[in-house]
mmCIF file of C-alpha atoms and ligand atoms in Angstrom:
data_model
loop_
_atom_site.group_PDB
_atom_site.id
_atom_site.type_symbol
_atom_site.label_atom_id
_atom_site.label_comp_id
_atom_site.label_asym_id
_atom_site.label_seq_id
_atom_site.Cartn_x
_atom_site.Cartn_y
_atom_site.Cartn_z
ATOM 1 C CA MET E 1 102.728 10.130 -121.248
ATOM 2 C CA GLU E 2 99.653 9.122 -123.250
ATOM 3 C CA ARG E 3 98.469 5.660 -122.320
ATOM 4 C CA PHE E 4 96.078 3.296 -124.004
ATOM 5 C CA ILE E 5 94.711 0.401 -121.979
ATOM 6 C CA TYR E 6 92.146 -1.897 -123.510
ATOM 7 C CA LEU E 7 89.979 -3.613 -120.900
ATOM 8 C CA ASP E 8 87.005 -4.529 -123.070
ATOM 9 C CA ASN E 9 88.024 -7.966 -124.276
ATOM 10 C CA ALA E 10 84.531 -9.345 -123.672
ATOM 11 C CA ALA E 11 83.290 -6.975 -126.393
ATOM 12 C CA THR E 12 85.999 -7.942 -128.824
ATOM 13 C CA THR E 13 89.703 -8.723 -128.886
ATOM 14 C CA LYS E 14 92.684 -7.618 -130.906
ATOM 15 C CA THR E 15 93.218 -9.936 -133.842
ATOM 16 C CA ALA E 16 96.554 -11.639 -133.182
ATOM 17 C CA PRO E 17 99.278 -10.770 -135.753
ATOM 18 C CA GLU E 18 99.850 -14.439 -136.655
ATOM 19 C CA VAL E 19 96.102 -14.777 -137.256
ATOM 20 C CA VAL E 20 96.146 -11.872 -139.706
ATOM 21 C CA GLU E 21 99.249 -13.324 -141.336
ATOM 22 C CA ALA E 22 97.591 -16.710 -141.782
ATOM 23 C CA MET E 23 94.538 -15.059 -143.363
ATOM 24 C CA LEU E 24 96.233 -12.765 -145.866
ATOM 25 C CA PRO E 25 97.098 -15.321 -148.593
ATOM 26 C CA TYR E 26 93.436 -16.332 -148.726
ATOM 27 C CA PHE E 27 92.526 -12.834 -149.868
ATOM 28 C CA THR E 28 95.293 -12.228 -152.355
ATOM 29 C CA GLU E 29 96.552 -15.607 -153.595
ATOM 30 C CA ASN E 30 94.305 -18.533 -152.710
ATOM 31 C CA TYR E 31 91.073 -16.687 -153.301
ATOM 32 C CA GLY E 32 89.277 -19.467 -155.175
ATOM 33 C CA ASN E 33 85.735 -20.509 -154.332
ATOM 34 C CA PRO E 34 86.017 -23.873 -152.549
ATOM 35 C CA SER E 35 83.033 -25.197 -154.524
ATOM 36 C CA SER E 36 84.776 -24.752 -157.889
ATOM 37 C CA VAL E 37 86.081 -27.797 -159.723
ATOM 38 C CA TYR E 38 89.664 -26.762 -160.612
ATOM 39 C CA SER E 39 92.306 -27.549 -158.033
ATOM 40 C CA PHE E 40 93.360 -23.902 -157.533
ATOM 41 C CA ALA E 41 90.028 -23.363 -155.787
ATOM 42 C CA SER E 42 88.993 -26.791 -154.606
ATOM 43 C CA LYS E 43 92.129 -27.167 -152.479
ATOM 44 C CA ASN E 44 90.524 -24.575 -150.221
ATOM 45 C CA LYS E 45 88.059 -27.316 -149.291
ATOM 46 C CA ASP E 46 90.893 -29.166 -147.556
ATOM 47 C CA VAL E 47 91.960 -25.964 -145.861
ATOM 48 C CA ILE E 48 88.464 -25.573 -144.421
ATOM 49 C CA ALA E 49 88.367 -29.238 -143.402
ATOM 50 C CA LYS E 50 91.592 -28.741 -141.451
ATOM 51 C CA GLN E 51 90.143 -25.800 -139.513
ATOM 52 C CA ARG E 52 86.993 -27.792 -138.771
ATOM 53 C CA GLU E 53 89.212 -30.468 -137.257
ATOM 54 C CA ILE E 54 90.950 -27.946 -135.021
ATOM 55 C CA MET E 55 87.572 -26.819 -133.617
ATOM 56 C CA ALA E 56 86.385 -30.388 -133.160
ATOM 57 C CA ASN E 57 89.580 -31.490 -131.383
ATOM 58 C CA VAL E 58 89.338 -28.678 -128.864
ATOM 59 C CA LEU E 59 85.755 -29.655 -127.999
ATOM 60 C CA GLY E 60 86.125 -33.432 -128.126
ATOM 61 C CA ALA E 61 83.742 -33.450 -131.083
ATOM 62 C CA GLU E 62 83.922 -34.728 -134.643
ATOM 63 C CA ALA E 63 84.841 -32.470 -137.538
ATOM 64 C CA ASN E 64 81.542 -33.017 -139.325
ATOM 65 C CA GLU E 65 79.683 -31.710 -136.282
ATOM 66 C CA ILE E 66 81.132 -28.200 -136.766
ATOM 67 C CA TYR E 67 79.136 -25.800 -138.954
ATOM 68 C CA PHE E 68 80.700 -22.423 -139.742
ATOM 69 C CA THR E 69 78.509 -19.340 -139.400
ATOM 70 C CA ALA E 70 79.006 -15.596 -139.641
ATOM 71 C CA GLY E 71 79.530 -15.346 -135.871
ATOM 72 C CA GLY E 72 78.077 -16.083 -132.477
ATOM 73 C CA SER E 73 74.777 -14.291 -133.028
ATOM 74 C CA GLU E 74 73.990 -16.341 -136.108
ATOM 75 C CA ALA E 75 74.899 -19.581 -134.317
ATOM 76 C CA ASP E 76 72.542 -18.692 -131.444
ATOM 77 C CA ASN E 77 69.721 -17.766 -133.821
ATOM 78 C CA TRP E 78 70.216 -20.972 -135.741
ATOM 79 C CA ALA E 79 70.276 -23.210 -132.674
ATOM 80 C CA LEU E 80 67.027 -21.830 -131.314
ATOM 81 C CA LYS E 81 64.930 -21.159 -134.410
ATOM 82 C CA ALA E 82 65.843 -24.193 -136.465
ATOM 83 C CA THR E 83 65.641 -26.639 -133.560
ATOM 84 C CA MET E 84 62.213 -25.467 -132.518
ATOM 85 C CA GLU E 85 61.036 -25.733 -136.105
ATOM 86 C CA ALA E 86 62.493 -29.205 -136.583
ATOM 87 C CA TYR E 87 60.981 -30.599 -133.373
ATOM 88 C CA LYS E 88 57.535 -29.003 -133.701
ATOM 89 C CA ASN E 89 55.913 -32.395 -133.424
ATOM 90 C CA LYS E 90 57.612 -33.082 -130.114
ATOM 91 C CA GLY E 91 56.709 -29.835 -128.392
ATOM 92 C CA ASN E 92 56.894 -26.056 -128.332
ATOM 93 C CA HIS E 93 58.667 -25.193 -125.088
ATOM 94 C CA ILE E 94 62.147 -23.720 -124.534
ATOM 95 C CA ILE E 95 63.900 -23.158 -121.225
ATOM 96 C CA THR E 96 66.512 -20.411 -121.061
ATOM 97 C CA THR E 97 67.638 -17.830 -118.496
ATOM 98 C CA LYS E 98 67.164 -14.139 -117.808
ATOM 99 C CA ILE E 99 70.900 -13.468 -118.222
ATOM 100 C CA GLU E 100 71.491 -14.747 -121.756
ATOM 101 C CA HIS E 101 73.126 -12.636 -124.424
ATOM 102 C CA HIS E 102 70.587 -10.745 -126.537
ATOM 103 C CA ALA E 103 71.336 -13.086 -129.446
ATOM 104 C CA VAL E 104 69.534 -15.777 -127.428
ATOM 105 C CA LEU E 105 67.075 -13.600 -125.493
ATOM 106 C CA HIS E 106 65.734 -11.688 -128.472
ATOM 107 C CA THR E 107 65.528 -14.900 -130.497
ATOM 108 C CA ALA E 108 63.504 -16.508 -127.701
ATOM 109 C CA GLU E 109 61.201 -13.480 -127.659
ATOM 110 C CA TYR E 110 60.823 -13.740 -131.424
ATOM 111 C CA LEU E 111 59.875 -17.414 -131.060
ATOM 112 C CA GLU E 112 57.278 -16.486 -128.420
ATOM 113 C CA ARG E 113 55.676 -14.175 -130.971
ATOM 114 C CA GLN E 114 55.569 -17.176 -133.329
ATOM 115 C CA GLY E 115 53.582 -19.159 -130.757
ATOM 116 C CA PHE E 116 56.366 -21.030 -128.939
ATOM 117 C CA GLU E 117 56.518 -20.997 -125.151
ATOM 118 C CA VAL E 118 59.588 -19.862 -123.258
ATOM 119 C CA THR E 119 60.572 -20.118 -119.586
ATOM 120 C CA TYR E 120 63.195 -17.565 -118.524
ATOM 121 C CA LEU E 121 64.884 -18.951 -115.413
ATOM 122 C CA ASP E 122 65.937 -16.682 -112.560
ATOM 123 C CA VAL E 123 69.516 -16.827 -111.335
ATOM 124 C CA ASP E 124 70.932 -16.399 -107.834
ATOM 125 C CA GLU E 125 72.696 -13.251 -106.623
ATOM 126 C CA ASN E 126 75.930 -14.397 -108.288
ATOM 127 C CA GLY E 127 74.253 -15.166 -111.589
ATOM 128 C CA ILE E 128 74.098 -18.940 -111.263
ATOM 129 C CA VAL E 129 71.141 -20.956 -112.512
ATOM 130 C CA LYS E 130 69.293 -22.866 -109.776
ATOM 131 C CA LEU E 131 69.209 -26.507 -110.828
ATOM 132 C CA ASP E 132 66.033 -27.352 -108.878
ATOM 133 C CA GLU E 133 64.206 -24.551 -110.700
ATOM 134 C CA LEU E 134 65.493 -25.870 -113.998
ATOM 135 C CA LYS E 135 64.108 -29.316 -113.151
ATOM 136 C CA LYS E 136 60.773 -27.807 -112.116
ATOM 137 C CA ALA E 137 60.512 -25.881 -115.379
ATOM 138 C CA ILE E 138 60.674 -29.027 -117.513
ATOM 139 C CA ARG E 139 57.411 -29.955 -119.244
ATOM 140 C CA PRO E 140 56.503 -32.889 -121.477
ATOM 141 C CA THR E 141 56.610 -30.375 -124.342
ATOM 142 C CA THR E 142 60.114 -29.056 -123.578
ATOM 143 C CA VAL E 143 62.292 -29.423 -126.659
ATOM 144 C CA LEU E 144 65.318 -27.320 -125.834
ATOM 145 C CA ILE E 145 67.312 -25.955 -122.914
ATOM 146 C CA SER E 146 69.549 -23.038 -123.911
ATOM 147 C CA ILE E 147 71.845 -21.817 -121.137
ATOM 148 C CA MET E 148 75.047 -19.886 -121.689
ATOM 149 C CA PHE E 149 78.375 -21.397 -120.616
ATOM 150 C CA ALA E 150 79.704 -18.138 -119.164
ATOM 151 C CA ASN E 151 78.123 -14.730 -118.930
ATOM 152 C CA ASN E 152 79.552 -11.878 -120.981
ATOM 153 C CA GLU E 153 78.840 -9.174 -118.398
ATOM 154 C CA ILE E 154 79.589 -10.629 -114.978
ATOM 155 C CA GLY E 155 81.722 -13.593 -116.084
ATOM 156 C CA THR E 156 79.769 -16.196 -114.122
ATOM 157 C CA ILE E 157 80.368 -19.778 -115.288
ATOM 158 C CA GLN E 158 77.314 -22.064 -115.088
ATOM 159 C CA PRO E 159 77.263 -25.667 -113.810
ATOM 160 C CA ILE E 160 77.149 -26.831 -117.413
ATOM 161 C CA LYS E 161 77.828 -30.505 -116.723
ATOM 162 C CA GLU E 162 74.912 -30.706 -114.282
ATOM 163 C CA ILE E 163 72.620 -28.836 -116.669
ATOM 164 C CA GLY E 164 73.633 -31.172 -119.500
ATOM 165 C CA SER E 165 72.892 -34.216 -117.339
ATOM 166 C CA ILE E 166 69.436 -32.894 -116.470
ATOM 167 C CA ALA E 167 68.722 -32.285 -120.147
ATOM 168 C CA LYS E 168 69.942 -35.731 -121.106
ATOM 169 C CA GLU E 169 67.974 -37.534 -118.371
ATOM 170 C CA ASN E 170 64.832 -35.844 -119.623
ATOM 171 C CA GLY E 171 65.453 -36.378 -123.328
ATOM 172 C CA ILE E 172 65.754 -32.651 -123.973
ATOM 173 C CA LEU E 173 68.266 -31.026 -126.315
ATOM 174 C CA PHE E 174 70.880 -28.784 -124.696
ATOM 175 C CA HIS E 175 72.340 -25.739 -126.428
ATOM 176 C CA THR E 176 74.969 -23.542 -124.815
ATOM 177 C CA ASP E 177 76.227 -20.147 -125.944
ATOM 178 C CA ALA E 178 79.928 -20.650 -125.238
ATOM 179 C CA VAL E 179 81.105 -17.512 -127.026
ATOM 180 C CA GLN E 180 82.756 -16.145 -123.867
ATOM 181 C CA ALA E 181 83.952 -19.474 -122.502
ATOM 182 C CA PHE E 182 85.502 -20.921 -125.671
ATOM 183 C CA GLY E 183 89.272 -20.502 -125.433
ATOM 184 C CA GLN E 184 89.057 -19.442 -121.784
ATOM 185 C CA VAL E 185 87.961 -22.650 -120.074
ATOM 186 C CA PRO E 186 88.316 -26.285 -121.187
ATOM 187 C CA ILE E 187 85.109 -27.598 -122.780
ATOM 188 C CA ASN E 188 84.217 -31.170 -123.676
ATOM 189 C CA VAL E 189 80.860 -31.596 -125.366
ATOM 190 C CA ASP E 190 80.491 -35.264 -124.371
ATOM 191 C CA GLU E 191 81.357 -34.783 -120.707
ATOM 192 C CA CYS E 192 78.895 -31.902 -120.490
ATOM 193 C CA HIS E 193 76.184 -33.570 -122.624
ATOM 194 C CA ILE E 194 76.095 -30.571 -124.943
ATOM 195 C CA ASP E 195 74.057 -31.065 -128.135
ATOM 196 C CA MET E 196 74.716 -27.643 -129.649
ATOM 197 C CA LEU E 197 77.331 -25.003 -128.894
ATOM 198 C CA SER E 198 77.890 -21.503 -130.275
ATOM 199 C CA ALA E 199 81.343 -19.966 -130.647
ATOM 200 C CA SER E 200 82.769 -16.828 -132.246
ATOM 201 C CA GLY E 201 86.170 -15.872 -133.648
ATOM 202 C CA HIS E 202 86.573 -12.322 -132.479
ATOM 203 C CA LYS E 203 86.301 -13.069 -128.761
ATOM 204 C CA LEU E 204 89.530 -15.101 -128.797
ATOM 205 C CA ASN E 205 91.900 -12.966 -130.849
ATOM 206 C CA GLY E 206 90.443 -14.182 -134.138
ATOM 207 C CA PRO E 207 88.644 -12.215 -136.842
ATOM 208 C CA LYS E 208 85.129 -10.767 -136.649
ATOM 209 C CA GLY E 209 82.247 -12.184 -138.670
ATOM 210 C CA ILE E 210 83.115 -15.841 -138.262
ATOM 211 C CA GLY E 211 81.829 -18.397 -135.780
ATOM 212 C CA PHE E 212 80.413 -21.880 -135.663
ATOM 213 C CA LEU E 213 77.584 -23.924 -134.318
ATOM 214 C CA TYR E 214 78.520 -27.367 -133.067
ATOM 215 C CA ILE E 215 75.609 -29.723 -133.753
ATOM 216 C CA ARG E 216 75.830 -33.218 -132.281
ATOM 217 C CA LYS E 217 75.395 -35.987 -134.824
ATOM 218 C CA GLY E 218 71.771 -37.144 -134.839
ATOM 219 C CA VAL E 219 70.269 -33.825 -133.813
ATOM 220 C CA LYS E 220 67.611 -32.929 -136.353
ATOM 221 C CA ILE E 221 68.108 -29.313 -137.168
ATOM 222 C CA ARG E 222 66.925 -27.442 -140.208
ATOM 223 C CA SER E 223 69.223 -25.518 -142.459
ATOM 224 C CA PHE E 224 69.284 -21.881 -141.510
ATOM 225 C CA VAL E 225 70.525 -20.057 -144.567
ATOM 226 C CA HIS E 226 68.980 -21.517 -147.719
ATOM 227 C CA GLY E 227 70.915 -21.606 -150.971
ATOM 228 C CA GLY E 228 73.945 -23.628 -152.010
ATOM 229 C CA ALA E 229 75.078 -26.918 -150.514
ATOM 230 C CA GLN E 230 77.836 -25.509 -148.286
ATOM 231 C CA GLU E 231 78.259 -26.794 -144.708
ATOM 232 C CA ARG E 232 76.696 -30.101 -145.663
ATOM 233 C CA LYS E 233 73.569 -28.376 -146.968
ATOM 234 C CA ARG E 234 72.823 -26.827 -143.627
ATOM 235 C CA ARG E 235 74.234 -23.332 -144.062
ATOM 236 C CA ALA E 236 74.435 -21.903 -147.559
ATOM 237 C CA GLY E 237 76.835 -19.236 -148.736
ATOM 238 C CA THR E 238 80.348 -19.197 -150.171
ATOM 239 C CA GLU E 239 82.661 -20.042 -147.305
ATOM 240 C CA ASN E 240 84.500 -17.193 -145.599
ATOM 241 C CA VAL E 241 87.828 -18.892 -146.262
ATOM 242 C CA PRO E 242 90.092 -16.165 -144.783
ATOM 243 C CA GLY E 243 87.810 -15.914 -141.759
ATOM 244 C CA ILE E 244 87.746 -19.669 -141.239
ATOM 245 C CA VAL E 245 91.552 -19.858 -141.518
ATOM 246 C CA GLY E 246 91.918 -16.971 -139.066
ATOM 247 C CA PHE E 247 89.438 -18.568 -136.684
ATOM 248 C CA GLY E 248 91.250 -21.915 -136.846
ATOM 249 C CA THR E 249 94.601 -20.245 -136.204
ATOM 250 C CA ALA E 250 93.119 -18.329 -133.268
ATOM 251 C CA VAL E 251 91.520 -21.422 -131.743
ATOM 252 C CA LYS E 252 94.700 -23.470 -132.019
ATOM 253 C CA ARG E 253 96.624 -20.624 -130.458
ATOM 254 C CA ALA E 254 94.075 -20.173 -127.662
ATOM 255 C CA ALA E 255 94.095 -23.897 -126.883
ATOM 256 C CA ASP E 256 97.904 -24.067 -126.862
ATOM 257 C CA THR E 257 98.263 -21.071 -124.542
ATOM 258 C CA MET E 258 95.152 -21.590 -122.413
ATOM 259 C CA LYS E 259 96.739 -22.783 -119.201
ATOM 260 C CA GLU E 260 99.491 -20.209 -119.006
ATOM 261 C CA ARG E 261 97.448 -17.312 -120.382
ATOM 262 C CA THR E 262 94.396 -17.804 -118.192
ATOM 263 C CA GLY E 263 96.612 -18.462 -115.156
ATOM 264 C CA LYS E 264 98.239 -15.074 -115.651
ATOM 265 C CA GLU E 265 94.888 -13.363 -116.278
ATOM 266 C CA ARG E 266 93.312 -14.960 -113.224
ATOM 267 C CA LYS E 267 96.127 -13.605 -111.028
ATOM 268 C CA LEU E 268 95.773 -10.099 -112.456
ATOM 269 C CA ARG E 269 91.985 -10.297 -112.167
ATOM 270 C CA ASP E 270 92.177 -11.223 -108.486
ATOM 271 C CA TYR E 271 94.766 -8.523 -107.856
ATOM 272 C CA MET E 272 92.483 -5.954 -109.461
ATOM 273 C CA ILE E 273 89.434 -7.148 -107.531
ATOM 274 C CA GLU E 274 91.420 -7.066 -104.290
ATOM 275 C CA ARG E 275 92.719 -3.548 -104.882
ATOM 276 C CA ILE E 276 89.311 -2.133 -105.843
ATOM 277 C CA SER E 277 87.539 -3.847 -102.939
ATOM 278 C CA SER E 278 90.017 -2.610 -100.375
ATOM 279 C CA GLU E 279 90.709 0.871 -101.745
ATOM 280 C CA ILE E 280 87.350 2.114 -103.062
ATOM 281 C CA PRO E 281 84.492 2.272 -100.538
ATOM 282 C CA TYR E 282 80.939 1.191 -101.461
ATOM 283 C CA ALA E 283 82.160 -0.917 -104.344
ATOM 284 C CA LYS E 284 80.482 -4.263 -104.938
ATOM 285 C CA LEU E 285 81.876 -7.061 -107.088
ATOM 286 C CA ASN E 286 79.217 -8.494 -109.400
ATOM 287 C CA GLY E 287 79.260 -12.177 -110.294
ATOM 288 C CA ASP E 288 80.638 -15.223 -108.555
ATOM 289 C CA VAL E 289 84.101 -14.841 -106.995
ATOM 290 C CA LYS E 290 85.244 -18.353 -107.927
ATOM 291 C CA LYS E 291 83.045 -19.573 -110.789
ATOM 292 C CA ARG E 292 84.180 -16.726 -112.948
ATOM 293 C CA LEU E 293 85.881 -16.186 -116.294
ATOM 294 C CA PRO E 294 89.616 -15.630 -115.749
ATOM 295 C CA ASN E 295 89.518 -12.158 -117.292
ATOM 296 C CA ASN E 296 86.292 -10.635 -115.929
ATOM 297 C CA VAL E 297 86.046 -7.812 -113.407
ATOM 298 C CA ASN E 298 82.644 -6.162 -112.877
ATOM 299 C CA PHE E 299 81.974 -3.671 -110.101
ATOM 300 C CA SER E 300 79.101 -1.456 -109.033
ATOM 301 C CA PHE E 301 80.075 1.831 -107.424
ATOM 302 C CA ARG E 302 77.285 3.380 -105.392
ATOM 303 C CA PHE E 303 76.288 7.011 -106.003
ATOM 304 C CA ILE E 304 77.805 7.022 -109.461
ATOM 305 C CA GLU E 305 76.628 7.038 -113.073
ATOM 306 C CA GLY E 306 78.449 4.329 -114.990
ATOM 307 C CA GLU E 307 78.352 6.380 -118.203
ATOM 308 C CA SER E 308 80.165 9.325 -116.576
ATOM 309 C CA LEU E 309 82.722 6.938 -115.184
ATOM 310 C CA LEU E 310 83.332 5.443 -118.629
ATOM 311 C CA ILE E 311 83.794 8.859 -120.199
ATOM 312 C CA MET E 312 86.321 9.878 -117.555
ATOM 313 C CA LEU E 313 88.167 6.586 -117.908
ATOM 314 C CA ASP E 314 88.250 7.202 -121.663
ATOM 315 C CA MET E 315 89.934 10.550 -121.040
ATOM 316 C CA LYS E 316 92.693 8.603 -119.282
ATOM 317 C CA GLY E 317 93.043 6.245 -122.261
ATOM 318 C CA ILE E 318 91.167 3.388 -120.576
ATOM 319 C CA CYS E 319 88.591 1.374 -122.538
ATOM 320 C CA ALA E 320 85.958 -0.230 -120.309
ATOM 321 C CA SER E 321 82.282 -0.936 -120.652
ATOM 322 C CA SER E 322 79.044 -0.611 -118.756
ATOM 323 C CA GLY E 323 77.164 -3.853 -118.949
ATOM 324 C CA SER E 324 77.311 -5.227 -122.456
ATOM 325 C CA ALA E 325 78.173 -3.365 -125.628
ATOM 326 C CA CYS E 326 74.597 -3.858 -126.773
ATOM 327 C CA THR E 327 73.162 -2.013 -123.793
ATOM 328 C CA SER E 328 75.679 0.834 -123.894
ATOM 329 C CA GLY E 329 74.105 3.867 -125.383
ATOM 330 C CA SER E 330 70.679 3.005 -123.999
ATOM 331 C CA LEU E 331 69.452 4.215 -120.635
ATOM 332 C CA ASP E 332 68.112 0.846 -119.522
ATOM 333 C CA PRO E 333 70.357 -0.805 -116.982
ATOM 334 C CA SER E 334 71.760 -4.193 -117.906
ATOM 335 C CA HIS E 335 69.239 -7.044 -117.793
ATOM 336 C CA VAL E 336 71.951 -9.208 -116.241
ATOM 337 C CA LEU E 337 72.579 -6.857 -113.321
ATOM 338 C CA LEU E 338 68.832 -6.548 -112.717
ATOM 339 C CA ALA E 339 68.503 -10.350 -112.820
ATOM 340 C CA ILE E 340 71.096 -10.758 -110.055
ATOM 341 C CA GLY E 341 68.977 -8.428 -107.942
ATOM 342 C CA LEU E 342 70.741 -5.081 -108.184
ATOM 343 C CA PRO E 343 68.431 -2.085 -107.789
ATOM 344 C CA HIS E 344 68.313 0.186 -110.856
ATOM 345 C CA GLU E 345 70.439 2.952 -109.343
ATOM 346 C CA ILE E 346 73.240 0.564 -108.375
ATOM 347 C CA ALA E 347 73.088 -1.289 -111.690
ATOM 348 C CA HIS E 348 73.557 2.101 -113.364
ATOM 349 C CA GLY E 349 76.840 2.621 -111.546
ATOM 350 C CA SER E 350 78.486 -0.506 -112.887
ATOM 351 C CA VAL E 351 81.611 -1.011 -114.941
ATOM 352 C CA ARG E 352 82.912 -4.111 -116.671
ATOM 353 C CA MET E 353 86.643 -4.433 -117.218
ATOM 354 C CA THR E 354 87.792 -7.508 -119.131
ATOM 355 C CA LEU E 355 91.484 -8.296 -119.319
ATOM 356 C CA GLY E 356 93.324 -9.565 -122.367
ATOM 357 C CA GLU E 357 96.450 -11.529 -123.099
ATOM 358 C CA GLU E 358 98.496 -8.326 -123.252
ATOM 359 C CA THR E 359 97.264 -6.814 -119.967
ATOM 360 C CA THR E 360 100.034 -6.197 -117.411
ATOM 361 C CA LYS E 361 100.118 -5.533 -113.661
ATOM 362 C CA ASP E 362 101.298 -2.034 -114.446
ATOM 363 C CA ASP E 363 98.150 -1.511 -116.559
ATOM 364 C CA ILE E 364 95.977 -2.674 -113.674
ATOM 365 C CA ASP E 365 97.720 -0.313 -111.241
ATOM 366 C CA TYR E 366 97.244 2.603 -113.615
ATOM 367 C CA VAL E 367 93.545 1.750 -114.044
ATOM 368 C CA VAL E 368 92.828 1.293 -110.335
ATOM 369 C CA ASP E 369 94.692 4.497 -109.424
ATOM 370 C CA ASN E 370 92.605 6.439 -111.925
ATOM 371 C CA LEU E 371 89.398 4.653 -110.987
ATOM 372 C CA LYS E 372 89.888 5.691 -107.370
ATOM 373 C CA GLU E 373 90.395 9.297 -108.301
ATOM 374 C CA ILE E 374 87.448 9.374 -110.726
ATOM 375 C CA VAL E 375 85.044 7.675 -108.309
ATOM 376 C CA ASN E 376 86.020 10.205 -105.620
ATOM 377 C CA LYS E 377 85.536 13.095 -107.994
ATOM 378 C CA LEU E 378 82.139 11.898 -109.217
ATOM 379 C CA ARG E 379 80.965 11.238 -105.678
ATOM 380 C CA SER E 380 82.042 14.683 -104.574
ATOM 381 C CA MET E 381 79.650 16.067 -107.219
ATOM 382 C CA SER E 382 76.806 13.707 -106.319
ATOM 383 C CA PRO E 383 73.909 15.070 -104.218
ATOM 384 C CA LEU E 384 73.018 11.463 -103.352
ATOM 385 C CA TYR E 385 76.453 10.900 -101.890
ATOM 386 C CA GLU E 386 76.312 14.210 -100.022
ATOM 387 C CA ASP E 387 73.033 13.184 -98.338
ATOM 388 C CA PHE E 388 74.437 9.773 -97.545
ATOM 389 C CA ALA E 389 77.648 11.210 -96.138
ATOM 390 C CA LYS E 390 75.725 13.696 -93.946
ATOM 391 C CA LYS E 391 73.585 10.923 -92.505
ATOM 392 C CA HIS E 392 76.636 8.843 -91.755
ATOM 393 C CA ASN E 393 78.747 11.761 -90.446
ATOM 394 C CA LYS E 394 81.442 11.306 -93.036
HETATM 395 C C1 PLP M 1 79.801 -11.570 -128.347
HETATM 396 C C2 PLP M 1 78.797 -12.572 -127.924
HETATM 397 C C3 PLP M 1 77.845 -13.078 -128.831
HETATM 398 C C4 PLP M 1 77.756 -12.589 -130.245
HETATM 399 O O1 PLP M 1 78.815 -13.025 -131.031
HETATM 400 P P1 PLP M 1 79.103 -12.275 -132.431
HETATM 401 O O2 PLP M 1 80.169 -13.086 -133.077
HETATM 402 O O3 PLP M 1 79.566 -10.898 -132.060
HETATM 403 O O4 PLP M 1 77.835 -12.278 -133.202
HETATM 404 C C5 PLP M 1 76.961 -14.021 -128.377
HETATM 405 N N1 PLP M 1 76.989 -14.460 -127.113
HETATM 406 C C6 PLP M 1 77.883 -14.011 -126.213
HETATM 407 C C7 PLP M 1 77.885 -14.563 -124.833
HETATM 408 C C8 PLP M 1 78.814 -13.048 -126.584
HETATM 409 O O5 PLP M 1 79.680 -12.588 -125.690
#
């Protein structure tokens, strides 16, 4: 029987049917531009306001601190570029980490080319930021700390509360890319002293091309897209009403189901990790065992090319990923796996499998059974493994 098993939910998720259903009328019936005067269109303003409230409630924020964007990448770009511009008089230094998503990393590199200074913090072997190194990196000119809530490749969750406290004590703004964490772990922006937070719709069963940046009241940040007065003059462009409605529906749904859904995923995740660890030799789990997203499994298999593994999994109807979607297709190993200290050849043999709300135990068994077989097959063709096996009398 043909099977299809989607284990790439960190790349994107299936848009939930009720999300699509909620969006449809905003294409075909209530298509008015919220900025128009007549009520047919202007009532969409209230619709947007309602979605903003949903986001704010989930984060413990206020509705007017939520600014819709065209996704997580835009929110990250905005947080970094516009903050550094707005606080030029205060300083020119940003602290971030070596394991950020490219939306943050490449923006930081862009800012370096503009004359700003960036510290890229190392992480430990599980991908966790070292707080003493963060403290040491702070300068009088540090304006912004940008550290992701949870990593998209290895699932590691950072000590966000502690990082936020350090930022606050030093009068530094704190931005976190929470695209992976939002909807998966509870987040409160006040408890964690978060000043800015990026989120995206399509990572939590919402639509693609919609996200938001939470900006704490009082933070001076320049508008990012210039034009009309939308998003309180900070982000121009006719609102993506269907996208915003879909995003709101998805966030409400994710918040309502969080406990049960993530509890189930965590169990399946641990079952999968346990089976792979005990049944496939020379397999190493990447990322922290405990401080980990409930749906993330990431393993390195020695003596194997991750790309070959992915292709063979694909032939069995299994969707998985090597590193992040952005690095797939290039021959460079993932910057995250290198940052946690994996040698190139081991980083190359890595696979990320991220569970979704529809994943079952039967799916996991099918995947692990096939993984075992494929790893064996690839190793039997590997000269590296042959040498290794000879040396160890296998
Ligand atoms: C997916 C992702 C992004 C980018 O979000 P888009 O909505 O796809 O632009 C940013 N950061 C992290 C951690 C992500 O996983």
